[in-house]
Each structure stands twice: as C-alpha cells, then as structure tokens.
Amino acid sequence: INCSGGSIRVAPSPHAMLRKVVLAGLAATAVDAFTAPSGFFGNRQAPAAKINSVKPVSARTQRVNGAASLRAAEATKSKLPASVKPGVVTGQALVDLLNYAKENNFAIPGVNIVGTNSINACMEAAAKYGGPIMVTFSKGGGQFIAGKSLPNKNDEASIAGSIAGALHVRAVAKQYGIPVVLHTDHCQKAWLPWIDGLMAANEDYFKTHGEPLFSSHMLDLSEEPLEENVAICKKYLERMAKCNVLLEMELGVTGGEEDGVDNSGVDSSRLYTQPEEVWYTYQELSKVQNGHFTIAASFGNVHGVYAPGNVDLKPVILHNTQKYISEKLGGKDKKPVNFVFHGGSGSSLEDIRYAIEAGVIKMNIDTDTQWAFWDGVRGYEAKYHDYLQGQIGNPEGATKPNKKYYDPRMMLRAGEESMAKRLMQAAQDLNCVNVV
C-alpha cells in the first residue's frame, strides 16, 4: 500500500506482477505454428442414456442447465485460496485448489509429458491461459527421461527419470507464475514398485522440505476385484497421508491403449461405473486420517482418438453418483466426490462441460497433445525442408550453411509452441482460463 498526497493506492500482488511479466515475455516469442481445428475435442457424442435406477436428465436440459450454471459461476467466481501460490502445489494447498476448481466449475488439464520440452510447453500454456496445470509422468515417460538405453530392472530407470523430471519442474515452475500439480499416471498392480520408489523419494523430500516431491499419484487397479482395488489403494493412501500426497484411483476401466496399458479388448460393460461402487470406495478411503483422494470413475472413457460414434460417453453416470452419495451423506454437500476424467482427447465439448458440472476437477489429455507436438515439428520441417537436406547448401546459395535450421532446438521449439497452443484451446474448453 502506497500513501501519497492523501490518497491510498494498492500495489499489484507479487503473484500478479510475476504473471504479467511472464505473459509479456511468452507473447513476444509466440509463433503461430499450429492452427487448432474448430471444436478441439471433435464431434459430439450420443446423448447420455439411463444408468441404474436414477432418471437421467435429457440431453437438451443438460446443455441448457449446464450453460446457465456455468454463466452463473462465472459471475460469482470465488477468490483463489491464499494457500495456492505459483510453483508446485501440494498438501492442503492442492486440496484447496481442487475444491476451488469444483466450486467454480472448471477442470485442470492433466497432461502426459515425456521430457523437458513437453513439460515446458505445459507451463507455457498455463501462463498464457491464466490457470493451473497438472504435469503428469507415466512409467514409460519416466523411463524415457532417464534414457531408453538404460536397463529398467525393478523400474529403476522409470523411478530415476520421474524424479529428475519432477526436480526440473520444481526448479522452474515459479518462473511461470502459475500453480503446478506434479502427478503420476496409471500404475497397475504389476507396476507398484515404481510408485514405491517415488514414495520413498516423497518421504525423503518431506523430511527436508516439509512437503512431498510429487503432489499426487494415481493407482489404476481397476482390473482387480473391487474389494482388492480399494484395499490396496487404502493401504497406499495411509502411507501417502503421512507426507501429504494425494491419491487418485480408478473404478471401472478406461478403454483403448496408452503407454503400455492396453484395455482395447475389454468388455464394454466394464467401461461404466455404478454409484454403489463409488460409494463403497468413498466410505473406505474416507477412513484414512488426513487422506485426500480423487476418483476416476469410468463413464465410457477410452484412451486415444476414434471416429465419431465409436465412443459412447455417459457423464450422467457422474451426476447420478454424486446424487446417490450426497443422499447417503445427508444431502448437504451436493457434489461430495472429486472426479477426474480420463481419455479426454477426442471428447465433445458438450460431454466435457456436463462432466465438469458433475464435479470433474481434472481431465487427462495425452493423444491430442502428442499429435500437436508432432504437428509443430512436421510443420517446421515442411517450412524449411530445402534448408534441411545438408549442412551446406540451400536455396540462398550452394555454400550457405544450414546450422541454424537443423539446430535441434528449432524443431523442438516448434513442437513446444504447437503443443502449448493446443493446451490453450483445451483450457478454454475446460473453463480453466483466467482462474488464478
């Protein structure tokens, strides 16, 4: 606060000033390397169908009510919690951020990365759209960061690479002026040693810094019987709670294939979770002291992008489940569960917005951002093709050097810019623009 001439002026917060500087710098370097197609998530899917005994809302009512409530939320948007600051967000600050997202009807993009280029593209996009980002490491992505030539006995390379990537994020995240969630993706039962290694790193980091290295971890035990799935998740949540790590778990199965997890042949009935399953899970995990969790309840989700009509999403399942659990808890909290949306690439805007209305606070995006990165590299090669055929000689002359064109940073930067632009459109679809 600056008092001068009898008046009082309130200076902008350091957070706001930092983001303003970052945005100005990023805008100066932005290149229109990629033009996103209209309707980022593709064609609309079929309207939601009846699930269980709860009568679903009609597709038209979904659209009307959803649009109205989103406009109302925009008009009454609450203030970002004071605990949420630029940099990596963990513990209570992460819980506050997720609750803030649910209260204000937006979802955080959760993006799979494979190196510092895709990590930086995520944070560049978040700084531009003015919202949080979830940087997500897969087991395969961690191994790639460590180096594919390394043996991966006992998941040692996957553990080392994931830790290295997390430390990179922690070193630079504050420079972007936005909240970043450090997360890991699908971990099936056979891959639990990977999470064990990361939890050891969290516990060591917690001893020194008072917070974990990662913000959250996802266990995907959806192929196991429900009771076993929940029991293992509960056991891990008890360990995570001691160092303020949040758990994401999956119910039902996400179809398709992604990064070594292949559910392309799964029975379609397993793609749809029932409210009773979520309620059982909610009850069991809520018994863990200081335990915080999100649930990826399947509602027809499939990894990858498919032709229109091949994926039948039913986000009404999430609405019915919230209603079911709310009634079990007395009805005061209308959306007691924090849901996450897997297989977001290729989904219709209508389904995404309706899912957010049901308490989805994060949506996974991988296939679309992979394509966007490649499309940026492809566009760069096409533009400078004649300068990339040899070290010497190009259309400007037979003795002209081409070093500045084949410098790897040039094509990688084109990929970053394209991926960042794609994520900015995703953030728009998720209502995650100008929320910090």
Tab-separated table of C-alpha atoms in Angstrom:
chain	number	residue	atom	x	y	z
A	1	ILE	CA	0.000	0.000	0.000
A	2	ASN	CA	1.419	3.358	-1.030
A	3	CYS	CA	0.137	6.562	0.588
A	4	SER	CA	0.782	9.737	-1.394
A	5	GLY	CA	-0.959	13.109	-1.417
A	6	GLY	CA	-3.659	11.932	0.959
A	7	SER	CA	-4.670	9.011	-1.270
A	8	ILE	CA	-4.100	5.287	-0.864
A	9	ARG	CA	-3.074	3.086	-3.761
A	10	VAL	CA	-2.881	-0.701	-3.508
A	11	ALA	CA	0.036	-2.129	-5.474
A	12	PRO	CA	-0.464	-5.293	-7.504
A	13	SER	CA	0.443	-8.514	-5.713
A	14	PRO	CA	3.858	-10.057	-6.483
A	15	HIS	CA	1.986	-13.013	-7.956
A	16	ALA	CA	0.034	-10.817	-10.369
A	17	MET	CA	3.144	-8.827	-11.302
A	18	LEU	CA	5.121	-12.005	-11.934
A	19	ARG	CA	2.466	-13.489	-14.178
A	20	LYS	CA	2.171	-10.208	-16.097
A	21	VAL	CA	5.917	-10.249	-16.809
A	22	VAL	CA	5.833	-13.918	-17.791
A	23	LEU	CA	2.882	-13.405	-20.120
A	24	ALA	CA	4.569	-10.466	-21.818
A	25	GLY	CA	7.717	-12.498	-22.408
A	26	LEU	CA	5.828	-15.513	-23.713
A	27	ALA	CA	3.687	-13.397	-26.011
A	28	ALA	CA	6.801	-11.882	-27.546
A	29	THR	CA	8.139	-15.306	-28.520
A	30	ALA	CA	4.867	-16.887	-29.640
A	31	VAL	CA	4.776	-18.175	-33.201
A	32	ASP	CA	1.633	-19.234	-34.988
A	33	ALA	CA	2.987	-22.713	-35.728
A	34	PHE	CA	-0.313	-24.537	-35.378
A	35	THR	CA	-3.933	-23.777	-36.082
A	36	ALA	CA	-6.286	-25.869	-33.977
A	37	PRO	CA	-9.305	-27.230	-35.801
A	38	SER	CA	-12.719	-25.945	-34.781
A	39	GLY	CA	-14.159	-27.975	-31.933
A	40	PHE	CA	-10.930	-29.030	-30.256
A	41	PHE	CA	-12.358	-32.247	-28.909
A	42	GLY	CA	-14.063	-33.378	-32.138
A	43	ASN	CA	-17.651	-34.206	-32.926
A	44	ARG	CA	-20.376	-34.569	-30.356
A	45	GLN	CA	-21.161	-37.953	-28.877
A	46	ALA	CA	-24.548	-39.520	-28.351
A	47	PRO	CA	-26.714	-38.044	-25.541
A	48	ALA	CA	-26.441	-39.649	-22.101
A	49	ALA	CA	-28.542	-42.762	-21.532
A	50	LYS	CA	-30.288	-44.100	-18.451
A	51	ILE	CA	-27.948	-45.656	-15.877
A	52	ASN	CA	-29.193	-47.628	-12.870
A	53	SER	CA	-32.443	-46.504	-11.268
A	54	VAL	CA	-31.770	-42.754	-11.278
A	55	LYS	CA	-33.563	-40.991	-14.113
A	56	PRO	CA	-31.064	-39.060	-16.253
A	57	VAL	CA	-31.654	-35.545	-17.448
A	58	SER	CA	-32.425	-35.092	-21.148
A	59	ALA	CA	-29.586	-34.052	-23.452
A	60	ARG	CA	-31.251	-30.717	-24.165
A	61	THR	CA	-31.759	-29.985	-20.478
A	62	GLN	CA	-28.133	-30.928	-19.845
A	63	ARG	CA	-26.972	-28.319	-22.323
A	64	VAL	CA	-29.317	-25.584	-21.118
A	65	ASN	CA	-28.749	-26.168	-17.409
A	66	GLY	CA	-25.024	-26.624	-17.899
A	67	ALA	CA	-24.620	-23.388	-19.834
A	68	ALA	CA	-26.747	-21.451	-17.340
A	69	SER	CA	-24.876	-22.697	-14.305
A	70	LEU	CA	-21.513	-22.015	-15.930
A	71	ARG	CA	-22.570	-18.424	-16.638
A	72	ALA	CA	-23.725	-18.089	-13.041
A	73	ALA	CA	-20.439	-19.500	-11.800
A	74	GLU	CA	-18.505	-17.029	-13.925
A	75	ALA	CA	-20.473	-14.164	-12.383
A	76	THR	CA	-19.900	-15.383	-8.805
A	77	LYS	CA	-16.382	-16.789	-9.131
A	78	SER	CA	-14.724	-17.085	-5.730
A	79	LYS	CA	-11.226	-15.923	-4.898
A	80	LEU	CA	-8.223	-18.192	-5.355
A	81	PRO	CA	-7.357	-19.677	-1.940
A	82	ALA	CA	-4.436	-17.934	-0.244
A	83	SER	CA	-2.672	-21.281	0.169
A	84	VAL	CA	-2.351	-21.698	-3.620
A	85	LYS	CA	0.760	-19.936	-4.883
A	86	PRO	CA	2.945	-20.075	-8.020
A	87	GLY	CA	5.076	-23.198	-8.177
A	88	VAL	CA	4.373	-26.799	-7.250
A	89	VAL	CA	1.218	-27.210	-5.141
A	90	THR	CA	0.974	-29.994	-2.542
A	91	GLY	CA	-0.907	-30.971	0.605
A	92	GLN	CA	-3.665	-28.678	1.819
A	93	ALA	CA	-2.915	-26.169	-0.938
A	94	LEU	CA	-3.679	-28.875	-3.513
A	95	VAL	CA	-6.908	-29.808	-1.734
A	96	ASP	CA	-7.856	-26.108	-1.693
A	97	LEU	CA	-7.086	-25.813	-5.418
A	98	LEU	CA	-9.225	-28.813	-6.350
A	99	ASN	CA	-12.118	-27.565	-4.213
A	100	TYR	CA	-11.735	-24.136	-5.827
A	101	ALA	CA	-11.984	-25.772	-9.249
A	102	LYS	CA	-15.148	-27.645	-8.312
A	103	GLU	CA	-16.754	-24.565	-6.762
A	104	ASN	CA	-16.024	-22.511	-9.859
A	105	ASN	CA	-16.896	-25.124	-12.487
A	106	PHE	CA	-13.560	-25.628	-14.164
A	107	ALA	CA	-11.227	-28.581	-14.599
A	108	ILE	CA	-7.439	-28.647	-14.705
A	109	PRO	CA	-5.727	-30.083	-17.794
A	110	GLY	CA	-3.699	-33.157	-16.816
A	111	VAL	CA	-1.043	-33.630	-19.483
A	112	ASN	CA	1.280	-36.585	-20.019
A	113	ILE	CA	4.845	-35.495	-20.679
A	114	VAL	CA	7.966	-37.250	-21.975
A	115	GLY	CA	10.728	-34.701	-21.346
A	116	THR	CA	11.534	-31.106	-20.527
A	117	ASN	CA	10.165	-29.891	-23.861
A	118	SER	CA	6.661	-31.147	-23.185
A	119	ILE	CA	6.945	-30.077	-19.527
A	120	ASN	CA	7.832	-26.541	-20.570
A	121	ALA	CA	5.044	-26.472	-23.166
A	122	CYS	CA	2.554	-27.287	-20.375
A	123	MET	CA	3.742	-24.451	-18.161
A	124	GLU	CA	3.994	-22.007	-21.072
A	125	ALA	CA	0.376	-22.723	-21.952
A	126	ALA	CA	-0.763	-22.352	-18.330
A	127	ALA	CA	0.980	-18.982	-18.016
A	128	LYS	CA	-0.811	-17.815	-21.159
A	129	TYR	CA	-4.304	-19.047	-20.269
A	130	GLY	CA	-4.004	-17.966	-16.642
A	131	GLY	CA	-4.747	-21.206	-14.820
A	132	PRO	CA	-3.196	-24.233	-13.131
A	133	ILE	CA	-1.703	-27.209	-14.970
A	134	MET	CA	-1.117	-30.814	-13.962
A	135	VAL	CA	2.208	-32.161	-15.267
A	136	THR	CA	1.837	-35.937	-15.420
A	137	PHE	CA	4.560	-38.580	-15.554
A	138	SER	CA	3.855	-42.087	-16.783
A	139	LYS	CA	6.088	-45.051	-16.027
A	140	GLY	CA	7.205	-45.083	-19.654
A	141	GLY	CA	7.667	-41.328	-19.705
A	142	GLY	CA	9.910	-41.521	-16.657
A	143	GLN	CA	11.990	-44.216	-18.298
A	144	PHE	CA	12.317	-42.084	-21.446
A	145	ILE	CA	13.547	-39.105	-19.420
A	146	ALA	CA	16.203	-41.264	-17.776
A	147	GLY	CA	17.261	-42.641	-21.162
A	148	LYS	CA	15.906	-45.551	-23.164
A	149	SER	CA	19.354	-47.164	-23.303
A	150	LEU	CA	19.278	-47.777	-19.551
A	151	PRO	CA	18.075	-51.131	-18.222
A	152	ASN	CA	14.856	-50.755	-16.279
A	153	LYS	CA	15.301	-53.577	-13.799
A	154	ASN	CA	12.980	-53.086	-10.812
A	155	ASP	CA	11.731	-49.906	-12.552
A	156	GLU	CA	14.945	-48.122	-11.579
A	157	ALA	CA	15.088	-46.031	-14.770
A	158	SER	CA	11.388	-45.145	-14.526
A	159	ILE	CA	11.888	-44.036	-10.926
A	160	ALA	CA	15.048	-42.043	-11.644
A	161	GLY	CA	13.567	-40.338	-14.713
A	162	SER	CA	10.324	-39.402	-12.955
A	163	ILE	CA	12.291	-37.897	-10.063
A	164	ALA	CA	14.555	-35.994	-12.473
A	165	GLY	CA	11.531	-34.590	-14.284
A	166	ALA	CA	9.886	-33.583	-11.014
A	167	LEU	CA	13.032	-31.763	-9.902
A	168	HIS	CA	13.103	-29.899	-13.227
A	169	VAL	CA	9.516	-28.750	-12.665
A	170	ARG	CA	10.328	-27.634	-9.141
A	171	ALA	CA	13.357	-25.675	-10.389
A	172	VAL	CA	11.421	-23.613	-12.951
A	173	ALA	CA	7.688	-23.689	-12.083
A	174	LYS	CA	7.680	-20.468	-10.071
A	175	GLN	CA	9.191	-18.624	-13.032
A	176	TYR	CA	5.956	-19.212	-14.944
A	177	GLY	CA	3.843	-17.647	-12.204
A	178	ILE	CA	1.176	-20.375	-12.086
A	179	PRO	CA	0.246	-23.297	-9.780
A	180	VAL	CA	1.596	-26.653	-10.990
A	181	VAL	CA	0.454	-30.085	-9.811
A	182	LEU	CA	3.122	-32.809	-10.063
A	183	HIS	CA	1.300	-36.059	-10.761
A	184	THR	CA	1.923	-39.610	-11.980
A	185	ASP	CA	-0.422	-41.535	-14.266
A	186	HIS	CA	-1.755	-45.100	-14.489
A	187	CYS	CA	0.040	-47.557	-12.215
A	188	GLN	CA	-1.336	-51.057	-12.454
A	189	LYS	CA	-0.667	-53.761	-9.862
A	190	ALA	CA	2.479	-55.095	-11.535
A	191	TRP	CA	3.967	-51.581	-11.593
A	192	LEU	CA	3.580	-50.786	-7.890
A	193	PRO	CA	7.383	-50.930	-7.343
A	194	TRP	CA	7.554	-47.745	-9.453
A	195	ILE	CA	5.234	-45.954	-7.031
A	196	ASP	CA	7.112	-47.444	-4.072
A	197	GLY	CA	10.292	-45.810	-5.373
A	198	LEU	CA	8.563	-42.489	-5.862
A	199	MET	CA	7.016	-42.659	-2.405
A	200	ALA	CA	10.474	-43.183	-0.926
A	201	ALA	CA	11.553	-40.026	-2.761
A	202	ASN	CA	8.491	-38.186	-1.416
A	203	GLU	CA	9.303	-39.210	2.133
A	204	ASP	CA	12.939	-38.146	1.826
A	205	TYR	CA	11.918	-34.805	0.312
A	206	PHE	CA	9.323	-34.327	3.047
A	207	LYS	CA	11.937	-34.729	5.778
A	208	THR	CA	13.971	-31.871	4.319
A	209	HIS	CA	11.337	-29.545	2.854
A	210	GLY	CA	8.166	-30.252	4.820
A	211	GLU	CA	6.295	-31.273	1.672
A	212	PRO	CA	6.471	-34.210	-0.770
A	213	LEU	CA	8.349	-34.123	-4.072
A	214	PHE	CA	5.194	-35.028	-6.025
A	215	SER	CA	1.726	-33.646	-5.412
A	216	SER	CA	-0.197	-36.836	-6.170
A	217	HIS	CA	-0.027	-40.360	-7.555
A	218	MET	CA	-2.558	-42.434	-9.467
A	219	LEU	CA	-3.112	-46.139	-8.812
A	220	ASP	CA	-5.012	-47.962	-11.552
A	221	LEU	CA	-6.103	-51.262	-10.045
A	222	SER	CA	-9.371	-51.284	-11.956
A	223	GLU	CA	-8.616	-54.722	-13.439
A	224	GLU	CA	-8.650	-56.195	-9.924
A	225	PRO	CA	-11.821	-57.079	-7.968
A	226	LEU	CA	-13.377	-54.008	-6.349
A	227	GLU	CA	-12.535	-55.029	-2.783
A	228	GLU	CA	-8.892	-55.707	-3.646
A	229	ASN	CA	-8.629	-52.473	-5.642
A	230	VAL	CA	-9.923	-50.411	-2.738
A	231	ALA	CA	-7.900	-52.310	-0.090
A	232	ILE	CA	-4.594	-51.704	-1.901
A	233	CYS	CA	-5.476	-48.050	-2.539
A	234	LYS	CA	-6.356	-47.617	1.128
A	235	LYS	CA	-3.034	-49.115	2.175
A	236	TYR	CA	-1.142	-46.728	-0.088
A	237	LEU	CA	-3.261	-43.753	0.971
A	238	GLU	CA	-2.304	-44.422	4.598
A	239	ARG	CA	1.339	-44.067	3.583
A	240	MET	CA	0.691	-41.063	1.339
A	241	ALA	CA	-1.268	-39.223	4.019
A	242	LYS	CA	1.787	-39.133	6.282
A	243	CYS	CA	3.643	-36.904	3.818
A	244	ASN	CA	0.668	-35.052	2.292
A	245	VAL	CA	0.463	-36.858	-1.054
A	246	LEU	CA	-2.977	-37.055	-2.672
A	247	LEU	CA	-4.208	-40.331	-4.198
A	248	GLU	CA	-6.068	-40.713	-7.484
A	249	MET	CA	-7.672	-44.115	-8.024
A	250	GLU	CA	-9.702	-45.683	-10.815
A	251	LEU	CA	-13.002	-47.550	-10.818
A	252	GLY	CA	-14.186	-49.303	-13.937
A	253	VAL	CA	-11.828	-49.488	-16.888
A	254	THR	CA	-10.660	-46.836	-19.343
A	255	GLY	CA	-10.708	-48.470	-22.756
A	256	GLY	CA	-8.137	-48.222	-25.529
A	257	GLU	CA	-4.352	-48.276	-25.163
A	258	GLU	CA	-1.925	-45.799	-23.644
A	259	ASP	CA	1.724	-46.081	-22.674
A	260	GLY	CA	1.783	-49.814	-22.046
A	261	VAL	CA	-1.736	-50.105	-20.599
A	262	ASP	CA	-3.877	-51.940	-23.181
A	263	ASN	CA	-7.605	-52.268	-22.479
A	264	SER	CA	-8.673	-52.254	-26.123
A	265	GLY	CA	-10.381	-55.645	-25.830
A	266	VAL	CA	-12.191	-55.093	-22.537
A	267	ASP	CA	-15.908	-55.859	-22.251
A	268	SER	CA	-17.869	-52.637	-22.794
A	269	SER	CA	-19.879	-53.128	-19.588
A	270	ARG	CA	-16.694	-52.506	-17.578
A	271	LEU	CA	-16.426	-49.014	-19.068
A	272	TYR	CA	-19.312	-47.797	-16.891
A	273	THR	CA	-19.010	-47.482	-13.095
A	274	GLN	CA	-22.035	-47.835	-10.822
A	275	PRO	CA	-22.839	-45.408	-7.951
A	276	GLU	CA	-22.687	-48.213	-5.364
A	277	GLU	CA	-19.058	-48.912	-6.313
A	278	VAL	CA	-18.091	-45.282	-5.864
A	279	TRP	CA	-19.925	-45.079	-2.540
A	280	TYR	CA	-18.095	-48.152	-1.206
A	281	THR	CA	-14.771	-46.638	-2.295
A	282	TYR	CA	-15.609	-43.236	-0.845
A	283	GLN	CA	-16.501	-44.774	2.526
A	284	GLU	CA	-13.336	-46.860	2.761
A	285	LEU	CA	-10.862	-44.179	1.673
A	286	SER	CA	-12.527	-41.570	3.895
A	287	LYS	CA	-11.494	-43.636	6.911
A	288	VAL	CA	-7.824	-42.742	6.343
A	289	GLN	CA	-6.749	-39.933	8.641
A	290	ASN	CA	-5.520	-36.908	6.664
A	291	GLY	CA	-6.185	-38.889	3.482
A	292	HIS	CA	-7.232	-36.998	0.359
A	293	PHE	CA	-8.261	-38.664	-2.872
A	294	THR	CA	-9.901	-38.252	-6.261
A	295	ILE	CA	-11.766	-40.930	-8.209
A	296	ALA	CA	-11.565	-41.724	-11.909
A	297	ALA	CA	-14.976	-43.348	-12.288
A	298	SER	CA	-15.384	-44.697	-15.810
A	299	PHE	CA	-18.320	-43.426	-17.829
A	300	GLY	CA	-17.379	-44.881	-21.213
A	301	ASN	CA	-13.902	-43.298	-21.343
A	302	VAL	CA	-11.408	-44.542	-23.914
A	303	HIS	CA	-7.763	-43.604	-24.422
A	304	GLY	CA	-6.918	-42.278	-27.877
A	305	VAL	CA	-8.956	-40.579	-30.603
A	306	TYR	CA	-11.563	-42.505	-32.582
A	307	ALA	CA	-14.054	-41.882	-35.358
A	308	PRO	CA	-17.349	-40.273	-34.256
A	309	GLY	CA	-19.793	-42.826	-32.859
A	310	ASN	CA	-17.155	-45.296	-31.653
A	311	VAL	CA	-17.059	-43.883	-28.108
A	312	ASP	CA	-20.259	-43.546	-26.085
A	313	LEU	CA	-19.581	-41.315	-23.086
A	314	LYS	CA	-22.265	-41.130	-20.416
A	315	PRO	CA	-21.288	-38.340	-17.976
A	316	VAL	CA	-24.772	-38.617	-16.485
A	317	ILE	CA	-23.240	-41.512	-14.505
A	318	LEU	CA	-21.210	-38.950	-12.561
A	319	HIS	CA	-24.284	-36.816	-11.859
A	320	ASN	CA	-26.239	-39.840	-10.676
A	321	THR	CA	-23.338	-40.914	-8.483
A	322	GLN	CA	-22.997	-37.503	-6.829
A	323	LYS	CA	-26.726	-37.522	-6.103
A	324	TYR	CA	-26.557	-41.064	-4.701
A	325	ILE	CA	-23.616	-40.326	-2.384
A	326	SER	CA	-24.941	-36.909	-1.380
A	327	GLU	CA	-28.159	-38.546	-0.204
A	328	LYS	CA	-26.177	-41.168	1.712
A	329	LEU	CA	-24.305	-38.343	3.493
A	330	GLY	CA	-27.413	-36.352	4.333
A	331	GLY	CA	-27.742	-34.177	1.253
A	332	LYS	CA	-25.861	-31.079	2.433
A	333	ASP	CA	-22.944	-31.417	0.016
A	334	LYS	CA	-24.377	-31.880	-3.467
A	335	LYS	CA	-21.030	-32.871	-5.016
A	336	PRO	CA	-19.037	-34.709	-2.329
A	337	VAL	CA	-16.737	-36.550	-4.765
A	338	ASN	CA	-13.828	-35.052	-6.702
A	339	PHE	CA	-13.971	-36.849	-10.043
A	340	VAL	CA	-11.318	-36.980	-12.736
A	341	PHE	CA	-11.931	-37.536	-16.447
A	342	HIS	CA	-9.641	-39.999	-18.237
A	343	GLY	CA	-9.357	-40.267	-22.015
A	344	GLY	CA	-10.189	-36.613	-22.665
A	345	SER	CA	-8.687	-36.467	-26.152
A	346	GLY	CA	-11.390	-36.577	-28.822
A	347	SER	CA	-14.266	-35.904	-26.383
A	348	SER	CA	-17.044	-33.499	-27.324
A	349	LEU	CA	-17.306	-30.096	-25.672
A	350	GLU	CA	-20.842	-30.972	-24.571
A	351	ASP	CA	-19.682	-34.071	-22.696
A	352	ILE	CA	-16.738	-32.241	-21.149
A	353	ARG	CA	-18.840	-29.380	-19.813
A	354	TYR	CA	-21.515	-31.725	-18.483
A	355	ALA	CA	-18.860	-33.797	-16.712
A	356	ILE	CA	-17.442	-30.651	-15.102
A	357	GLU	CA	-20.937	-29.888	-13.823
A	358	ALA	CA	-20.806	-33.271	-12.080
A	359	GLY	CA	-17.654	-32.422	-10.128
A	360	VAL	CA	-14.842	-33.296	-12.542
A	361	ILE	CA	-11.829	-31.257	-11.453
A	362	LYS	CA	-9.181	-32.647	-13.812
A	363	MET	CA	-9.192	-34.065	-17.318
A	364	ASN	CA	-6.380	-36.139	-18.811
A	365	ILE	CA	-5.057	-35.139	-22.225
A	366	ASP	CA	-2.339	-37.108	-23.995
A	367	THR	CA	-3.185	-38.212	-27.523
A	368	ASP	CA	-4.134	-34.720	-28.708
A	369	THR	CA	-1.041	-33.084	-27.232
A	370	GLN	CA	1.215	-35.772	-28.687
A	371	TRP	CA	-0.213	-35.028	-32.108
A	372	ALA	CA	0.113	-31.285	-31.579
A	373	PHE	CA	3.805	-31.576	-30.693
A	374	TRP	CA	4.460	-33.733	-33.746
A	375	ASP	CA	2.426	-31.392	-35.943
A	376	GLY	CA	4.631	-28.493	-34.880
A	377	VAL	CA	7.782	-30.444	-35.767
A	378	ARG	CA	6.237	-31.569	-39.048
A	379	GLY	CA	5.293	-28.005	-39.936
A	380	TYR	CA	8.819	-26.800	-39.189
A	381	GLU	CA	10.343	-29.440	-41.463
A	382	ALA	CA	7.916	-28.602	-44.259
A	383	LYS	CA	8.649	-24.890	-43.988
A	384	TYR	CA	12.437	-25.278	-44.032
A	385	HIS	CA	12.676	-28.526	-45.999
A	386	ASP	CA	15.160	-27.168	-48.525
A	387	TYR	CA	17.422	-25.938	-45.706
A	388	LEU	CA	17.467	-29.336	-44.003
A	389	GLN	CA	18.952	-31.529	-46.751
A	390	GLY	CA	22.598	-30.993	-45.865
A	391	GLN	CA	24.919	-28.995	-43.647
A	392	ILE	CA	25.914	-26.762	-46.542
A	393	GLY	CA	23.838	-25.504	-49.421
A	394	ASN	CA	20.280	-24.176	-49.619
A	395	PRO	CA	18.098	-22.051	-51.926
A	396	GLU	CA	20.155	-18.989	-50.953
A	397	GLY	CA	23.388	-20.455	-52.280
A	398	ALA	CA	25.460	-23.619	-52.679
A	399	THR	CA	27.882	-22.560	-49.938
A	400	LYS	CA	25.350	-21.248	-47.433
A	401	PRO	CA	25.450	-23.034	-44.028
A	402	ASN	CA	22.273	-24.541	-42.547
A	403	LYS	CA	23.306	-24.903	-38.917
A	404	LYS	CA	20.681	-22.520	-37.585
A	405	TYR	CA	17.964	-24.571	-39.291
A	406	TYR	CA	18.967	-28.052	-38.121
A	407	ASP	CA	19.789	-26.957	-34.584
A	408	PRO	CA	17.535	-29.387	-32.620
A	409	ARG	CA	16.212	-26.520	-30.542
A	410	MET	CA	14.479	-25.077	-33.599
A	411	MET	CA	12.247	-28.053	-34.345
A	412	LEU	CA	11.717	-28.816	-30.655
A	413	ARG	CA	10.622	-25.240	-30.051
A	414	ALA	CA	8.154	-25.543	-32.924
A	415	GLY	CA	6.750	-28.623	-31.193
A	416	GLU	CA	6.510	-26.795	-27.871
A	417	GLU	CA	4.654	-23.870	-29.418
A	418	SER	CA	2.199	-26.153	-31.174
A	419	MET	CA	1.550	-28.191	-28.038
A	420	ALA	CA	1.101	-25.049	-25.934
A	421	LYS	CA	-1.425	-23.667	-28.394
A	422	ARG	CA	-3.381	-26.914	-28.297
A	423	LEU	CA	-3.447	-26.757	-24.489
A	424	MET	CA	-4.709	-23.197	-24.543
A	425	GLN	CA	-7.724	-24.401	-26.502
A	426	ALA	CA	-8.142	-27.295	-24.071
A	427	ALA	CA	-8.122	-24.865	-21.145
A	428	GLN	CA	-10.844	-22.855	-22.862
A	429	ASP	CA	-12.996	-25.975	-23.182
A	430	LEU	CA	-12.346	-26.822	-19.512
A	431	ASN	CA	-13.284	-23.300	-18.314
A	432	CYS	CA	-9.740	-23.057	-16.919
A	433	VAL	CA	-8.947	-19.579	-18.293
A	434	ASN	CA	-8.087	-16.615	-16.053
A	435	VAL	CA	-8.832	-18.525	-12.853
A	436	VAL	CA	-5.645	-17.559	-10.971
